[in-house]
């Protein structure tokens, strides 16, 4: 935001203040001044009059001029095509310092030259603010300039100092010169005189209609002005716009830009006679081609805010007007629009179309919704000073916004506790009143204030304390160390458990990775097995690939694995531990992807990763947390994302703990093996388990027996194992050593061979004890699973 001190000084008393003081005070109050610029630093300039202009005898384009500068007549050689006798010009005398160097007396092709006739760009004015004839030739001054006047930069408005403000997101109010003036008035305790606006309507228009068919525009007002004259702007307006970085077009367009600079409120003007119907309606359901003022064609989509007349787009709301309703030199009647468009809608449309303007930026950052009438009246008040006007209508408005005054309750105790200060109520009141807050209730501690309508960033009592802090300044607050209780640092129990798992996986050759929490829609909908809750959707995503908050880890890890495979990394294991945030619950998940083959040593490749590798990881993790195998169940499940015969859903206390297995062949984008695992660590960490107890190794011998059972094909080994363990306290270990299906075995059955180890801690086992346990095993399995013992 560029701020002209010449323009600001019209509204706030800056006498006795240097530009450096002003910049420093603004910066330390939270409004950073990045740079102080000057429009021109040229010296030794004077107004001159060309009293003679003849062609140079040795050149076909140079002129030899005699220039009267009041106290002397100077001979100057000039090459400008518009140089002629009788004009008033800017003369840089010998010794003058211009941006391109110092002027010296010399001889040009045999003719003496004691100075230079200047164009504005030669004094440092950016050519983008000048017309073509001003760039190609010297600047011709009006008759109001007197020959010999040396205060030429001031009269041209080039002695201005420009503050380049870097505004924080919460101070969008300072995109208004009026509000910057108010800020300076408060900071330096100076008088502020903001322009008044009076209702100058001369008739009531009952025919023109305005409205909105979208919730993204709840305020839209216009005034109709007839009998205007489009012409060049006066020099004061051109100078102001140039200082603010805006090129002058004509008095009507320039007025719109000037009002936006003063108030922070973008306005737009339509040629009244070009509207297809005497109405302006805001809609967001238009889908058509639109030719804007820059004469380029843009595609309007649904949700783009369009100001329409008879369903035809006249303006892309808050961004750019249409060529069909453009104000031109022949325009006689205009419609002045002031509206309040939704910032998110403007941002999305301007970003999509690449149309970023001063107007759209102000809507995106936020505007004062309570100044519509003031802005419209101010516009027509100033318009009458720039053009002839026949008639001005009343304000025709559509308004569904809440304009209640914002009231905040606060206390001096709260402010002092938050800032670590000991301000008295009188000081707090003084500061807030200087910043335009109005006290409506107070008891010496508690108080209520009305927030000025231009301070759209102030929402609560924390903002009030910050206002006091930034006004008084950090250097005035005595630094003290806060009282804090001494606490023992360290990681939480869950974090410590995560570290144990990470150490185990890393020590076994897996690499830890970190992937994005935000994913695309396809990834958010895949592998929803452990967590089926609905995830969060970002309302304003930077890209469609980062719109959804993931609820499961595997899609991100698979993408990471594919990236590595595409970069010739073919054999590896990766894992990630991350929080999964969804609307209904928050969980910690562990994800693992094993790809290709295992390394035996260094780069010696061994067997391919398989289902049993991730099963071994699960079993080990459960053992690390002392989870009994009797509480764990491996079950089949149906999905089109895992291999149907090489996958399992693991239940802990009948709750889904993890899912694992080979990726489904059609889902695999590579020929390499890809084994997946995702575990709900929140469930694991919350599961209670018995403390590990020390048991001495038995001094008595073990005894083992082998069994071969015929069982139904649908019975799982783990169920057999758990039942066997329950049969006797003497059973210390149960293990499978063979599973057979084939010859001499019925088609719906299988043979499973187990080894059962018996042991006692206090005596040598007797045959009778082993036989009783044996009979119990056979009886229990026969009763539970209808098994038969093979001979």
Short mmCIF file of N, CA, C and O in Angstrom, two decimals, residues 239-306:
data_model
loop_
_atom_site.label_atom_id
_atom_site.label_comp_id
_atom_site.label_asym_id
_atom_site.label_seq_id
_atom_site.Cartn_x
_atom_site.Cartn_y
_atom_site.Cartn_z
N UNK A 239 -1.86 14.13 -9.97
CA UNK A 239 -0.69 14.05 -9.09
C UNK A 239 -0.91 13.07 -7.95
O UNK A 239 -0.01 12.30 -7.58
N UNK A 240 -2.11 13.09 -7.37
CA UNK A 240 -2.41 12.17 -6.27
C UNK A 240 -2.36 10.72 -6.74
O UNK A 240 -1.74 9.87 -6.09
N UNK A 241 -3.00 10.43 -7.87
CA UNK A 241 -3.01 9.06 -8.39
C UNK A 241 -1.60 8.60 -8.74
O UNK A 241 -1.24 7.44 -8.49
N UNK A 242 -0.82 9.49 -9.33
CA UNK A 242 0.55 9.15 -9.67
C UNK A 242 1.35 8.79 -8.42
O UNK A 242 2.11 7.82 -8.40
N UNK A 243 1.16 9.54 -7.36
CA UNK A 243 1.86 9.25 -6.11
C UNK A 243 1.44 7.91 -5.53
O UNK A 243 2.22 7.23 -4.87
N UNK A 244 0.19 7.52 -5.78
CA UNK A 244 -0.32 6.25 -5.26
C UNK A 244 -0.12 5.09 -6.22
O UNK A 244 -0.60 3.98 -5.99
N UNK A 245 0.59 5.34 -7.33
CA UNK A 245 0.92 4.27 -8.26
C UNK A 245 -0.17 3.92 -9.24
O UNK A 245 -0.24 2.80 -9.74
N UNK A 246 -1.06 4.90 -9.56
CA UNK A 246 -2.17 4.65 -10.48
C UNK A 246 -2.10 5.65 -11.63
O UNK A 246 -1.91 6.84 -11.41
N UNK A 247 -2.25 5.16 -12.85
CA UNK A 247 -2.19 6.00 -14.04
C UNK A 247 -3.53 6.69 -14.27
O UNK A 247 -4.59 6.09 -14.16
N UNK A 248 -3.46 7.96 -14.62
CA UNK A 248 -4.68 8.73 -14.88
C UNK A 248 -5.29 8.33 -16.22
O UNK A 248 -4.59 8.14 -17.20
N UNK A 249 -6.65 8.18 -16.24
CA UNK A 249 -7.37 7.83 -17.47
C UNK A 249 -8.27 9.01 -17.89
O UNK A 249 -8.06 9.62 -18.93
N UNK A 250 -9.27 9.28 -17.11
CA UNK A 250 -10.13 10.45 -17.30
C UNK A 250 -10.78 10.78 -15.97
O UNK A 250 -10.60 10.06 -14.97
N UNK A 251 -11.53 11.86 -15.92
CA UNK A 251 -12.05 12.32 -14.63
C UNK A 251 -12.98 11.32 -13.95
O UNK A 251 -12.99 11.21 -12.72
N UNK A 252 -13.75 10.56 -14.72
CA UNK A 252 -14.70 9.61 -14.13
C UNK A 252 -13.99 8.39 -13.57
O UNK A 252 -14.19 7.99 -12.42
N UNK A 253 -13.12 7.79 -14.39
CA UNK A 253 -12.36 6.62 -13.93
C UNK A 253 -11.44 7.00 -12.78
O UNK A 253 -11.32 6.29 -11.78
N UNK A 254 -10.80 8.15 -12.91
CA UNK A 254 -9.88 8.60 -11.87
C UNK A 254 -10.61 8.84 -10.55
O UNK A 254 -10.07 8.56 -9.47
N UNK A 255 -11.83 9.35 -10.62
CA UNK A 255 -12.61 9.57 -9.40
C UNK A 255 -12.87 8.24 -8.69
O UNK A 255 -12.77 8.14 -7.46
N UNK A 256 -13.22 7.21 -9.46
CA UNK A 256 -13.45 5.90 -8.86
C UNK A 256 -12.23 5.38 -8.13
O UNK A 256 -12.31 4.87 -7.01
N UNK A 257 -11.06 5.52 -8.76
CA UNK A 257 -9.82 5.08 -8.11
C UNK A 257 -9.50 5.93 -6.88
O UNK A 257 -9.02 5.42 -5.87
N UNK A 258 -9.76 7.22 -6.98
CA UNK A 258 -9.49 8.13 -5.87
C UNK A 258 -10.36 7.80 -4.65
O UNK A 258 -9.87 7.76 -3.51
N UNK A 259 -11.64 7.53 -4.90
CA UNK A 259 -12.54 7.17 -3.80
C UNK A 259 -12.08 5.86 -3.16
O UNK A 259 -12.12 5.72 -1.92
N UNK A 260 -11.64 4.90 -3.96
CA UNK A 260 -11.15 3.63 -3.42
C UNK A 260 -9.93 3.86 -2.53
O UNK A 260 -9.79 3.27 -1.46
N UNK A 261 -9.03 4.75 -2.97
CA UNK A 261 -7.84 5.05 -2.16
C UNK A 261 -8.22 5.73 -0.84
O UNK A 261 -7.66 5.43 0.20
N UNK A 262 -9.17 6.65 -0.89
CA UNK A 262 -9.56 7.38 0.31
C UNK A 262 -10.27 6.49 1.32
O UNK A 262 -9.97 6.53 2.52
N UNK A 263 -11.22 5.69 0.85
CA UNK A 263 -12.12 4.96 1.76
C UNK A 263 -11.79 3.48 1.90
O UNK A 263 -12.30 2.82 2.81
N UNK A 264 -11.00 2.92 0.96
CA UNK A 264 -10.76 1.48 0.96
C UNK A 264 -11.89 0.71 0.32
O UNK A 264 -11.84 -0.53 0.24
N UNK A 265 -12.94 1.39 -0.15
CA UNK A 265 -14.11 0.75 -0.75
C UNK A 265 -14.02 0.80 -2.28
O UNK A 265 -14.06 1.89 -2.86
N UNK A 266 -13.86 -0.34 -2.95
CA UNK A 266 -13.88 -0.32 -4.42
C UNK A 266 -15.26 0.10 -4.94
O UNK A 266 -16.29 -0.28 -4.37
N UNK A 267 -15.27 0.90 -5.99
CA UNK A 267 -16.53 1.26 -6.63
C UNK A 267 -16.42 0.97 -8.12
O UNK A 267 -15.31 0.84 -8.66
N UNK A 268 -17.55 0.84 -8.78
CA UNK A 268 -17.54 0.62 -10.23
C UNK A 268 -18.60 1.51 -10.86
O UNK A 268 -19.65 1.79 -10.26
N UNK A 269 -18.33 1.95 -12.09
CA UNK A 269 -19.26 2.84 -12.79
C UNK A 269 -19.66 2.22 -14.13
O UNK A 269 -18.81 1.72 -14.88
N UNK A 270 -20.96 2.25 -14.40
CA UNK A 270 -21.53 1.72 -15.63
C UNK A 270 -22.07 2.88 -16.48
O UNK A 270 -22.54 3.89 -15.94
N UNK A 271 -22.02 2.70 -17.78
CA UNK A 271 -22.71 3.63 -18.68
C UNK A 271 -24.20 3.30 -18.59
O UNK A 271 -24.64 2.23 -19.02
N UNK A 272 -24.96 4.20 -18.01
CA UNK A 272 -26.38 3.97 -17.77
C UNK A 272 -27.13 3.61 -19.06
O UNK A 272 -28.00 2.73 -19.05
N UNK A 273 -26.78 4.26 -20.13
CA UNK A 273 -27.53 4.07 -21.39
C UNK A 273 -27.17 2.75 -22.08
O UNK A 273 -27.85 2.36 -23.03
N UNK A 274 -26.10 2.06 -21.63
CA UNK A 274 -25.72 0.79 -22.25
C UNK A 274 -26.31 -0.42 -21.54
O UNK A 274 -26.19 -1.54 -22.03
N UNK A 275 -26.96 -0.19 -20.41
CA UNK A 275 -27.58 -1.31 -19.70
C UNK A 275 -28.80 -1.78 -20.47
O UNK A 275 -29.64 -0.98 -20.90
N UNK A 276 -28.92 -3.11 -20.65
CA UNK A 276 -30.03 -3.66 -21.43
C UNK A 276 -31.37 -3.52 -20.73
O UNK A 276 -32.42 -3.58 -21.36
N UNK A 277 -31.33 -3.36 -19.43
CA UNK A 277 -32.54 -3.17 -18.64
C UNK A 277 -32.19 -2.30 -17.45
O UNK A 277 -31.06 -2.34 -16.97
N UNK A 278 -33.09 -1.53 -16.98
CA UNK A 278 -32.79 -0.61 -15.88
C UNK A 278 -32.76 -1.39 -14.56
O UNK A 278 -33.60 -1.21 -13.67
N UNK A 279 -31.78 -2.25 -14.46
CA UNK A 279 -31.61 -3.06 -13.27
C UNK A 279 -30.18 -3.56 -13.19
O UNK A 279 -29.49 -3.68 -14.21
N UNK A 280 -29.71 -3.85 -11.99
CA UNK A 280 -28.44 -4.54 -11.77
C UNK A 280 -28.66 -5.58 -10.69
O UNK A 280 -28.97 -5.25 -9.54
N UNK A 281 -28.54 -6.84 -11.08
CA UNK A 281 -28.79 -7.96 -10.18
C UNK A 281 -27.53 -8.82 -10.08
O UNK A 281 -26.95 -9.18 -11.11
N UNK A 282 -27.13 -9.14 -8.86
CA UNK A 282 -25.94 -9.98 -8.66
C UNK A 282 -26.37 -11.45 -8.65
O UNK A 282 -27.30 -11.84 -7.94
N UNK A 283 -25.67 -12.25 -9.47
CA UNK A 283 -25.99 -13.68 -9.58
C UNK A 283 -24.70 -14.49 -9.57
O UNK A 283 -23.62 -13.97 -9.88
N UNK A 284 -24.80 -15.78 -9.23
CA UNK A 284 -23.63 -16.66 -9.29
C UNK A 284 -23.95 -17.97 -10.00
O UNK A 284 -23.31 -18.99 -9.77
N UNK A 285 -24.97 -17.91 -10.89
CA UNK A 285 -25.35 -19.11 -11.64
C UNK A 285 -25.15 -18.92 -13.15
O UNK A 285 -25.74 -19.62 -13.97
N UNK A 286 -24.29 -17.97 -13.52
CA UNK A 286 -24.05 -17.66 -14.93
C UNK A 286 -22.90 -18.53 -15.45
O UNK A 286 -21.89 -18.73 -14.75
N UNK A 287 -23.04 -19.02 -16.66
CA UNK A 287 -21.96 -19.76 -17.32
C UNK A 287 -21.92 -19.31 -18.78
O UNK A 287 -22.71 -19.74 -19.60
N UNK A 288 -20.98 -18.38 -19.08
CA UNK A 288 -20.91 -17.82 -20.42
C UNK A 288 -19.55 -17.16 -20.64
O UNK A 288 -18.73 -17.06 -19.72
N UNK A 289 -19.32 -16.73 -21.86
CA UNK A 289 -18.11 -15.96 -22.18
C UNK A 289 -18.35 -14.50 -21.82
O UNK A 289 -19.46 -13.98 -21.98
N UNK A 290 -17.30 -13.83 -21.37
CA UNK A 290 -17.43 -12.44 -20.90
C UNK A 290 -16.22 -11.65 -21.39
O UNK A 290 -15.08 -12.06 -21.20
N UNK A 291 -16.49 -10.50 -22.05
CA UNK A 291 -15.42 -9.63 -22.52
C UNK A 291 -15.27 -8.49 -21.52
O UNK A 291 -16.18 -7.69 -21.33
N UNK A 292 -14.10 -8.43 -20.88
CA UNK A 292 -13.85 -7.45 -19.82
C UNK A 292 -13.29 -6.15 -20.40
O UNK A 292 -13.09 -6.02 -21.62
N UNK A 293 -13.04 -5.19 -19.51
CA UNK A 293 -12.54 -3.88 -19.93
C UNK A 293 -11.17 -3.96 -20.60
O UNK A 293 -10.81 -3.06 -21.36
N UNK A 294 -10.41 -5.01 -20.30
CA UNK A 294 -9.11 -5.16 -20.96
C UNK A 294 -9.22 -5.76 -22.35
O UNK A 294 -8.22 -6.12 -22.97
N UNK A 295 -10.51 -5.92 -22.82
CA UNK A 295 -10.82 -6.42 -24.15
C UNK A 295 -10.43 -7.88 -24.35
O UNK A 295 -10.33 -8.37 -25.46
N UNK A 296 -10.24 -8.60 -23.24
CA UNK A 296 -9.97 -10.03 -23.30
C UNK A 296 -11.23 -10.81 -22.94
O UNK A 296 -12.07 -10.33 -22.18
N UNK A 297 -11.34 -12.01 -23.50
CA UNK A 297 -12.52 -12.83 -23.25
C UNK A 297 -12.22 -13.83 -22.12
O UNK A 297 -11.18 -14.48 -22.12
N UNK A 298 -13.15 -13.92 -21.16
CA UNK A 298 -12.97 -14.82 -20.03
C UNK A 298 -14.18 -15.75 -19.93
O UNK A 298 -15.30 -15.38 -20.27
N UNK A 299 -13.93 -16.96 -19.42
CA UNK A 299 -15.00 -17.93 -19.21
C UNK A 299 -15.55 -17.76 -17.80
O UNK A 299 -14.84 -17.95 -16.81
N UNK A 300 -16.83 -17.42 -17.71
CA UNK A 300 -17.49 -17.30 -16.40
C UNK A 300 -18.10 -18.65 -16.06
O UNK A 300 -18.81 -19.25 -16.87
N UNK A 301 -17.82 -19.13 -14.86
CA UNK A 301 -18.37 -20.39 -14.37
C UNK A 301 -19.35 -20.13 -13.24
O UNK A 301 -19.42 -19.03 -12.69
N UNK A 302 -20.11 -21.17 -12.89
CA UNK A 302 -21.02 -21.05 -11.76
C UNK A 302 -20.22 -20.75 -10.50
O UNK A 302 -19.10 -21.21 -10.33
N UNK A 303 -20.81 -19.95 -9.61
CA UNK A 303 -20.24 -19.46 -8.36
C UNK A 303 -19.39 -18.21 -8.55
O UNK A 303 -18.97 -17.59 -7.58
N UNK A 304 -19.10 -17.83 -9.82
CA UNK A 304 -18.47 -16.53 -10.06
C UNK A 304 -19.54 -15.45 -9.90
O UNK A 304 -20.64 -15.57 -10.44
N UNK A 305 -19.23 -14.40 -9.13
CA UNK A 305 -20.21 -13.34 -8.90
C UNK A 305 -20.30 -12.42 -10.11
O UNK A 305 -19.29 -11.83 -10.51
N UNK A 306 -21.49 -12.31 -10.68
CA UNK A 306 -21.69 -11.49 -11.87
C UNK A 306 -22.78 -10.46 -11.59
O UNK A 306 -23.83 -10.79 -11.04
#
